PDB file of C-alpha atoms in Angstrom:
ATOM      1  CA  UNK A   1      12.532  33.373  -6.038  1.00 55.00           C
ATOM      2  CA  UNK A   2      13.531  31.497  -2.928  1.00 82.00           C
ATOM      3  CA  UNK A   3      13.713  27.735  -3.022  1.00 93.00           C
ATOM      4  CA  UNK A   4      13.400  25.268  -0.185  1.00 96.00           C
ATOM      5  CA  UNK A   5      15.745  26.114   2.646  1.00 97.00           C
ATOM      6  CA  UNK A   6      16.910  23.923   5.502  1.00 97.00           C
ATOM      7  CA  UNK A   7      18.807  24.563   8.669  1.00 97.00           C
ATOM      8  CA  UNK A   8      21.277  23.783   9.992  1.00 97.00           C
ATOM      9  CA  UNK A   9      23.286  22.646   6.996  1.00 96.00           C
ATOM     10  CA  UNK A  10      25.426  20.462   9.240  1.00 97.00           C
ATOM     11  CA  UNK A  11      24.774  19.101  12.697  1.00 97.00           C
ATOM     12  CA  UNK A  12      27.123  17.040  14.805  1.00 97.00           C
ATOM     13  CA  UNK A  13      25.673  15.628  17.987  1.00 97.00           C
ATOM     14  CA  UNK A  14      26.450  13.076  20.619  1.00 97.00           C
ATOM     15  CA  UNK A  15      24.570   9.820  20.874  1.00 97.00           C
ATOM     16  CA  UNK A  16      21.538  10.204  23.092  1.00 97.00           C
ATOM     17  CA  UNK A  17      20.963  13.895  22.446  1.00 97.00           C
ATOM     18  CA  UNK A  18      17.866  15.320  20.763  1.00 98.00           C
ATOM     19  CA  UNK A  19      18.095  17.263  17.511  1.00 98.00           C
ATOM     20  CA  UNK A  20      15.717  19.505  15.580  1.00 98.00           C
ATOM     21  CA  UNK A  21      15.952  20.008  11.864  1.00 98.00           C
ATOM     22  CA  UNK A  22      14.090  22.822  10.153  1.00 98.00           C
ATOM     23  CA  UNK A  23      12.602  23.146   6.690  1.00 98.00           C
ATOM     24  CA  UNK A  24      11.219  26.253   5.004  1.00 97.00           C
ATOM     25  CA  UNK A  25       9.275  25.226   1.894  1.00 96.00           C
ATOM     26  CA  UNK A  26       8.669  27.294  -1.199  1.00 95.00           C
ATOM     27  CA  UNK A  27       6.041  29.900  -0.427  1.00 93.00           C
ATOM     28  CA  UNK A  28       2.564  28.695  -1.328  1.00 91.00           C
ATOM     29  CA  UNK A  29       3.444  25.016  -1.546  1.00 92.00           C
ATOM     30  CA  UNK A  30       0.896  22.997   0.389  1.00 91.00           C
ATOM     31  CA  UNK A  31       2.770  19.698   0.361  1.00 91.00           C
ATOM     32  CA  UNK A  32       5.974  19.085   2.294  1.00 93.00           C
ATOM     33  CA  UNK A  33       8.054  15.913   2.485  1.00 93.00           C
ATOM     34  CA  UNK A  34      10.954  14.663   4.562  1.00 95.00           C
ATOM     35  CA  UNK A  35      13.417  12.100   3.214  1.00 95.00           C
ATOM     36  CA  UNK A  36      16.752  10.851   4.392  1.00 95.00           C
ATOM     37  CA  UNK A  37      19.746   9.624   2.450  1.00 94.00           C
ATOM     38  CA  UNK A  38      22.349   7.501   4.160  1.00 90.00           C
ATOM     39  CA  UNK A  39      25.869   7.131   2.806  1.00 79.00           C
ATOM     40  CA  UNK A  40      25.716   5.210  -0.450  1.00 70.00           C
ATOM     41  CA  UNK A  41      21.988   4.622  -0.082  1.00 75.00           C
ATOM     42  CA  UNK A  42      18.977   5.875  -1.959  1.00 81.00           C
ATOM     43  CA  UNK A  43      16.473   8.339  -0.668  1.00 89.00           C
ATOM     44  CA  UNK A  44      14.139   6.976   1.972  1.00 90.00           C
ATOM     45  CA  UNK A  45      10.747   8.593   2.536  1.00 90.00           C
ATOM     46  CA  UNK A  46      10.010   9.628   6.115  1.00 93.00           C
ATOM     47  CA  UNK A  47       6.823  11.703   6.292  1.00 92.00           C
ATOM     48  CA  UNK A  48       4.489  13.819   4.175  1.00 90.00           C
ATOM     49  CA  UNK A  49       2.444  16.880   5.148  1.00 91.00           C
ATOM     50  CA  UNK A  50      -0.548  18.318   3.363  1.00 90.00           C
ATOM     51  CA  UNK A  51      -1.022  21.677   5.004  1.00 90.00           C
ATOM     52  CA  UNK A  52      -0.433  21.097   8.704  1.00 90.00           C
ATOM     53  CA  UNK A  53      -1.671  17.516   8.629  1.00 90.00           C
ATOM     54  CA  UNK A  54       0.493  14.451   8.181  1.00 88.00           C
ATOM     55  CA  UNK A  55      -1.641  11.841   6.408  1.00 81.00           C
ATOM     56  CA  UNK A  56       1.367   9.622   5.779  1.00 80.00           C
ATOM     57  CA  UNK A  57       3.848   8.935   8.561  1.00 83.00           C
ATOM     58  CA  UNK A  58       4.656   5.477   7.304  1.00 82.00           C
ATOM     59  CA  UNK A  59       8.333   6.125   6.763  1.00 89.00           C
ATOM     60  CA  UNK A  60       9.276   7.258  10.243  1.00 93.00           C
ATOM     61  CA  UNK A  61      11.747   4.573  11.364  1.00 92.00           C
ATOM     62  CA  UNK A  62      10.899   4.644  15.065  1.00 94.00           C
ATOM     63  CA  UNK A  63       8.964   6.569  17.684  1.00 94.00           C
ATOM     64  CA  UNK A  64      12.104   8.613  18.337  1.00 97.00           C
ATOM     65  CA  UNK A  65      11.268  10.469  15.129  1.00 97.00           C
ATOM     66  CA  UNK A  66       8.516  13.068  14.997  1.00 96.00           C
ATOM     67  CA  UNK A  67       7.652  16.013  12.813  1.00 96.00           C
ATOM     68  CA  UNK A  68       5.300  18.920  12.821  1.00 95.00           C
ATOM     69  CA  UNK A  69       4.311  21.684  10.489  1.00 95.00           C
ATOM     70  CA  UNK A  70       2.818  24.965  11.568  1.00 90.00           C
ATOM     71  CA  UNK A  71       0.964  27.643   9.641  1.00 88.00           C
ATOM     72  CA  UNK A  72       1.118  25.488   6.532  1.00 85.00           C
ATOM     73  CA  UNK A  73       4.724  26.529   6.161  1.00 92.00           C
ATOM     74  CA  UNK A  74       7.757  25.713   8.292  1.00 96.00           C
ATOM     75  CA  UNK A  75       8.311  22.124   9.367  1.00 97.00           C
ATOM     76  CA  UNK A  76      10.506  20.691  12.090  1.00 97.00           C
ATOM     77  CA  UNK A  77      11.788  17.127  12.202  1.00 97.00           C
ATOM     78  CA  UNK A  78      12.802  16.062  15.696  1.00 98.00           C
ATOM     79  CA  UNK A  79      14.934  13.065  16.515  1.00 98.00           C
ATOM     80  CA  UNK A  80      15.051  12.137  20.180  1.00 98.00           C
ATOM     81  CA  UNK A  81      17.834  10.143  21.824  1.00 97.00           C
ATOM     82  CA  UNK A  82      19.859  10.065  18.613  1.00 97.00           C
ATOM     83  CA  UNK A  83      21.672   6.886  17.628  1.00 97.00           C
ATOM     84  CA  UNK A  84      24.652   6.451  15.333  1.00 95.00           C
ATOM     85  CA  UNK A  85      22.445   4.840  12.687  1.00 94.00           C
ATOM     86  CA  UNK A  86      20.538   8.130  12.464  1.00 96.00           C
ATOM     87  CA  UNK A  87      23.568   9.685  10.757  1.00 96.00           C
ATOM     88  CA  UNK A  88      22.426  10.697   7.280  1.00 96.00           C
ATOM     89  CA  UNK A  89      21.489  13.655   5.125  1.00 96.00           C
ATOM     90  CA  UNK A  90      17.934  14.721   5.873  1.00 98.00           C
ATOM     91  CA  UNK A  91      16.257  16.264   2.852  1.00 97.00           C
ATOM     92  CA  UNK A  92      13.080  18.283   2.752  1.00 97.00           C
ATOM     93  CA  UNK A  93      11.024  18.809  -0.391  1.00 95.00           C
ATOM     94  CA  UNK A  94       7.900  20.736  -1.191  1.00 94.00           C
ATOM     95  CA  UNK A  95       5.400  20.692  -4.034  1.00 91.00           C
ATOM     96  CA  UNK A  96       2.501  22.891  -4.945  1.00 89.00           C
ATOM     97  CA  UNK A  97      -0.366  20.447  -4.505  1.00 80.00           C
ATOM     98  CA  UNK A  98       0.877  17.051  -3.375  1.00 73.00           C
ATOM     99  CA  UNK A  99      -0.982  15.181  -6.091  1.00 75.00           C
ATOM    100  CA  UNK A 100       2.056  13.224  -7.252  1.00 69.00           C
ATOM    101  CA  UNK A 101       1.211  13.948 -10.848  1.00 72.00           C
ATOM    102  CA  UNK A 102       3.931  14.745 -13.349  1.00 67.00           C
ATOM    103  CA  UNK A 103       3.058  18.413 -13.045  1.00 72.00           C
ATOM    104  CA  UNK A 104       3.489  18.381  -9.270  1.00 82.00           C
ATOM    105  CA  UNK A 105       7.265  18.661  -9.120  1.00 85.00           C
ATOM    106  CA  UNK A 106       8.930  18.143  -5.773  1.00 89.00           C
ATOM    107  CA  UNK A 107      11.672  20.669  -5.138  1.00 92.00           C
ATOM    108  CA  UNK A 108      14.351  19.676  -2.680  1.00 95.00           C
ATOM    109  CA  UNK A 109      16.233  21.729  -0.159  1.00 96.00           C
ATOM    110  CA  UNK A 110      20.017  21.408   0.276  1.00 96.00           C
ATOM    111  CA  UNK A 111      19.637  19.034   3.200  1.00 96.00           C
ATOM    112  CA  UNK A 112      20.956  18.815   6.742  1.00 97.00           C
ATOM    113  CA  UNK A 113      23.930  16.517   7.203  1.00 96.00           C
ATOM    114  CA  UNK A 114      23.513  14.884  10.611  1.00 97.00           C
ATOM    115  CA  UNK A 115      26.429  13.121  12.254  1.00 97.00           C
ATOM    116  CA  UNK A 116      25.852  11.260  15.493  1.00 97.00           C
ATOM    117  CA  UNK A 117      29.062  10.486  17.351  1.00 95.00           C
TER     118      UNK A 117
ATOM    119  CA  UNK B   1      12.998  -6.896  -4.174  1.00 76.00           C
ATOM    120  CA  UNK B   2      13.198  -3.111  -4.266  1.00 85.00           C
ATOM    121  CA  UNK B   3      10.295  -1.278  -5.846  1.00 89.00           C
ATOM    122  CA  UNK B   4      12.611   0.703  -8.131  1.00 94.00           C
ATOM    123  CA  UNK B   5      15.887  -0.790  -9.310  1.00 95.00           C
ATOM    124  CA  UNK B   6      18.764   0.767 -11.192  1.00 95.00           C
ATOM    125  CA  UNK B   7      22.200  -0.289 -12.329  1.00 94.00           C
ATOM    126  CA  UNK B   8      24.475   1.697  -9.990  1.00 93.00           C
ATOM    127  CA  UNK B   9      27.197   2.055 -12.656  1.00 93.00           C
ATOM    128  CA  UNK B  10      29.406   3.916 -13.029  1.00 96.00           C
ATOM    129  CA  UNK B  11      28.910   4.392 -16.726  1.00 96.00           C
ATOM    130  CA  UNK B  12      32.149   5.841 -18.054  1.00 97.00           C
ATOM    131  CA  UNK B  13      31.288   7.865 -21.133  1.00 97.00           C
ATOM    132  CA  UNK B  14      33.619   9.678 -23.536  1.00 97.00           C
ATOM    133  CA  UNK B  15      32.686  13.288 -24.054  1.00 98.00           C
ATOM    134  CA  UNK B  16      30.386  13.593 -27.058  1.00 97.00           C
ATOM    135  CA  UNK B  17      29.183  10.003 -26.892  1.00 98.00           C
ATOM    136  CA  UNK B  18      25.682   8.713 -26.243  1.00 97.00           C
ATOM    137  CA  UNK B  19      24.780   6.832 -23.091  1.00 97.00           C
ATOM    138  CA  UNK B  20      21.538   5.121 -22.147  1.00 97.00           C
ATOM    139  CA  UNK B  21      20.410   3.301 -19.056  1.00 96.00           C
ATOM    140  CA  UNK B  22      17.230   1.820 -17.692  1.00 96.00           C
ATOM    141  CA  UNK B  23      15.314   1.587 -14.491  1.00 96.00           C
ATOM    142  CA  UNK B  24      12.790  -1.125 -13.639  1.00 96.00           C
ATOM    143  CA  UNK B  25       9.829  -0.782 -11.311  1.00 95.00           C
ATOM    144  CA  UNK B  26       7.980  -3.635  -9.703  1.00 94.00           C
ATOM    145  CA  UNK B  27       4.502  -2.243  -9.154  1.00 89.00           C
ATOM    146  CA  UNK B  28       2.350  -2.128 -12.270  1.00 87.00           C
ATOM    147  CA  UNK B  29       0.083   0.437 -10.594  1.00 86.00           C
ATOM    148  CA  UNK B  30       2.831   3.064 -10.711  1.00 87.00           C
ATOM    149  CA  UNK B  31       1.413   6.171 -12.333  1.00 85.00           C
ATOM    150  CA  UNK B  32       4.008   8.911 -12.593  1.00 89.00           C
ATOM    151  CA  UNK B  33       7.644   8.634 -13.508  1.00 92.00           C
ATOM    152  CA  UNK B  34      10.542  11.022 -13.254  1.00 93.00           C
ATOM    153  CA  UNK B  35      14.261  11.293 -13.696  1.00 96.00           C
ATOM    154  CA  UNK B  36      16.097  13.363 -11.089  1.00 95.00           C
ATOM    155  CA  UNK B  37      19.729  14.332 -11.202  1.00 97.00           C
ATOM    156  CA  UNK B  38      21.903  14.480  -8.079  1.00 95.00           C
ATOM    157  CA  UNK B  39      25.365  15.969  -8.051  1.00 95.00           C
ATOM    158  CA  UNK B  40      27.846  14.909  -5.396  1.00 91.00           C
ATOM    159  CA  UNK B  41      26.794  16.188  -1.960  1.00 88.00           C
ATOM    160  CA  UNK B  42      23.914  18.162  -3.466  1.00 92.00           C
ATOM    161  CA  UNK B  43      20.159  17.778  -3.390  1.00 93.00           C
ATOM    162  CA  UNK B  44      18.254  15.956  -6.158  1.00 94.00           C
ATOM    163  CA  UNK B  45      16.852  18.141  -8.903  1.00 94.00           C
ATOM    164  CA  UNK B  46      14.161  17.227 -11.391  1.00 93.00           C
ATOM    165  CA  UNK B  47      15.666  16.482 -14.781  1.00 96.00           C
ATOM    166  CA  UNK B  48      12.466  15.546 -16.552  1.00 94.00           C
ATOM    167  CA  UNK B  49       9.126  13.892 -16.102  1.00 91.00           C
ATOM    168  CA  UNK B  50       8.508  10.808 -18.228  1.00 93.00           C
ATOM    169  CA  UNK B  51       5.377  10.678 -20.335  1.00 89.00           C
ATOM    170  CA  UNK B  52       3.706   7.598 -21.777  1.00 89.00           C
ATOM    171  CA  UNK B  53       4.580   8.527 -25.339  1.00 89.00           C
ATOM    172  CA  UNK B  54       8.178   9.312 -24.466  1.00 90.00           C
ATOM    173  CA  UNK B  55       9.606  12.776 -24.384  1.00 94.00           C
ATOM    174  CA  UNK B  56      12.684  14.711 -25.225  1.00 95.00           C
ATOM    175  CA  UNK B  57      14.328  17.704 -23.603  1.00 94.00           C
ATOM    176  CA  UNK B  58      17.341  18.876 -25.557  1.00 96.00           C
ATOM    177  CA  UNK B  59      19.957  16.144 -25.437  1.00 97.00           C
ATOM    178  CA  UNK B  60      17.892  14.022 -23.037  1.00 98.00           C
ATOM    179  CA  UNK B  61      15.263  11.491 -24.111  1.00 97.00           C
ATOM    180  CA  UNK B  62      13.085   9.524 -21.715  1.00 97.00           C
ATOM    181  CA  UNK B  63      10.982   6.507 -22.604  1.00 96.00           C
ATOM    182  CA  UNK B  64       8.385   4.536 -20.667  1.00 95.00           C
ATOM    183  CA  UNK B  65       7.575   0.897 -21.344  1.00 94.00           C
ATOM    184  CA  UNK B  66       4.588  -0.035 -19.189  1.00 93.00           C
ATOM    185  CA  UNK B  67       4.360  -3.587 -20.531  1.00 93.00           C
ATOM    186  CA  UNK B  68       7.874  -4.399 -19.380  1.00 94.00           C
ATOM    187  CA  UNK B  69       7.782  -1.948 -16.486  1.00 95.00           C
ATOM    188  CA  UNK B  70      10.866   0.046 -17.213  1.00 94.00           C
ATOM    189  CA  UNK B  71      11.851   3.579 -18.048  1.00 97.00           C
ATOM    190  CA  UNK B  72      14.945   4.680 -19.830  1.00 97.00           C
ATOM    191  CA  UNK B  73      17.076   7.773 -20.126  1.00 98.00           C
ATOM    192  CA  UNK B  74      19.293   8.513 -23.100  1.00 98.00           C
ATOM    193  CA  UNK B  75      21.846  11.313 -23.125  1.00 98.00           C
ATOM    194  CA  UNK B  76      23.214  12.396 -26.496  1.00 98.00           C
ATOM    195  CA  UNK B  77      26.403  14.355 -27.113  1.00 98.00           C
ATOM    196  CA  UNK B  78      27.479  13.929 -23.479  1.00 98.00           C
ATOM    197  CA  UNK B  79      29.062  16.918 -21.760  1.00 97.00           C
ATOM    198  CA  UNK B  80      31.466  16.866 -18.852  1.00 97.00           C
ATOM    199  CA  UNK B  81      28.739  18.630 -16.876  1.00 97.00           C
ATOM    200  CA  UNK B  82      26.432  15.632 -17.344  1.00 98.00           C
ATOM    201  CA  UNK B  83      28.536  13.728 -14.798  1.00 98.00           C
ATOM    202  CA  UNK B  84      26.141  13.023 -11.952  1.00 97.00           C
ATOM    203  CA  UNK B  85      23.946  10.356 -10.403  1.00 96.00           C
ATOM    204  CA  UNK B  86      20.631   9.918 -12.178  1.00 97.00           C
ATOM    205  CA  UNK B  87      17.761   8.869  -9.957  1.00 96.00           C
ATOM    206  CA  UNK B  88      14.742   7.025 -11.300  1.00 95.00           C
ATOM    207  CA  UNK B  89      11.619   7.977  -9.398  1.00 93.00           C
ATOM    208  CA  UNK B  90       8.080   6.597  -9.445  1.00 92.00           C
ATOM    209  CA  UNK B  91       4.830   7.572  -7.779  1.00 88.00           C
ATOM    210  CA  UNK B  92       1.580   5.703  -7.296  1.00 81.00           C
ATOM    211  CA  UNK B  93      -1.493   6.909  -5.499  1.00 75.00           C
ATOM    212  CA  UNK B  94      -1.837   3.832  -3.286  1.00 71.00           C
ATOM    213  CA  UNK B  95       1.613   4.515  -1.847  1.00 67.00           C
ATOM    214  CA  UNK B  96       0.479   7.884  -0.591  1.00 67.00           C
ATOM    215  CA  UNK B  97       2.089  11.028  -1.854  1.00 70.00           C
ATOM    216  CA  UNK B  98       5.673   9.975  -1.482  1.00 76.00           C
ATOM    217  CA  UNK B  99       8.059   9.434  -4.332  1.00 84.00           C
ATOM    218  CA  UNK B 100       9.918   6.133  -4.428  1.00 90.00           C
ATOM    219  CA  UNK B 101      13.519   6.519  -5.531  1.00 92.00           C
ATOM    220  CA  UNK B 102      15.848   4.075  -7.150  1.00 94.00           C
ATOM    221  CA  UNK B 103      19.394   3.862  -5.885  1.00 93.00           C
ATOM    222  CA  UNK B 104      20.699   5.910  -8.798  1.00 95.00           C
ATOM    223  CA  UNK B 105      22.948   5.340 -11.791  1.00 96.00           C
ATOM    224  CA  UNK B 106      26.272   7.116 -11.707  1.00 96.00           C
ATOM    225  CA  UNK B 107      27.491   8.599 -14.984  1.00 98.00           C
ATOM    226  CA  UNK B 108      31.042   9.865 -15.461  1.00 97.00           C
ATOM    227  CA  UNK B 109      31.755  11.793 -18.642  1.00 98.00           C
ATOM    228  CA  UNK B 110      35.444  11.961 -19.447  1.00 97.00           C
ATOM    229  CA  UNK B 111      37.378  14.126 -21.917  1.00 95.00           C
TER     230      UNK B 111
END
């Protein structure tokens, strides 16, 4: 069965440009998460969706970051006016229910490596 | 202080040896605990959930000590393929539905 997919796998952009990152979760998973991992750093939570709603946006680092999810499936993370400090690997994960219990495994996609020049 | 702390390593382990390492968490309300494995330039993958009574999955044993607020991972009979970064992960309801990751412990298994 298909896992979580993300596109593009790599994105190089110039400072000040906008970028869109896409995540396709596992079919039927209601919960979707965005994280980012900077070089040598741990994973940092960005935003969580339950269905199409985002009850927890606490991790978005600035108002340049936004995300949406449509049809309870695909999600897009948008970064406006990119800065060099936005360079990181952006990881998407999905889980079946979003309960956080030990049975609610989060499955990660391969990530999008974003480089801002 | 970070909510989840790990020794970054690396732990250099001879093939066939046993290695163990811990992770500490600061919030006593943490409810679920996991070990994820991350290979270089790859996404994290669930290795095992950690249950209150401790649990074993093949060569891997995880323990939870709520009183001292740490979890441990032990790898027996290490294989070269066990070389990876092991991420300690906790979840608590009050923090929303996000997982909080430690910085990872790097393990290098050598022939």
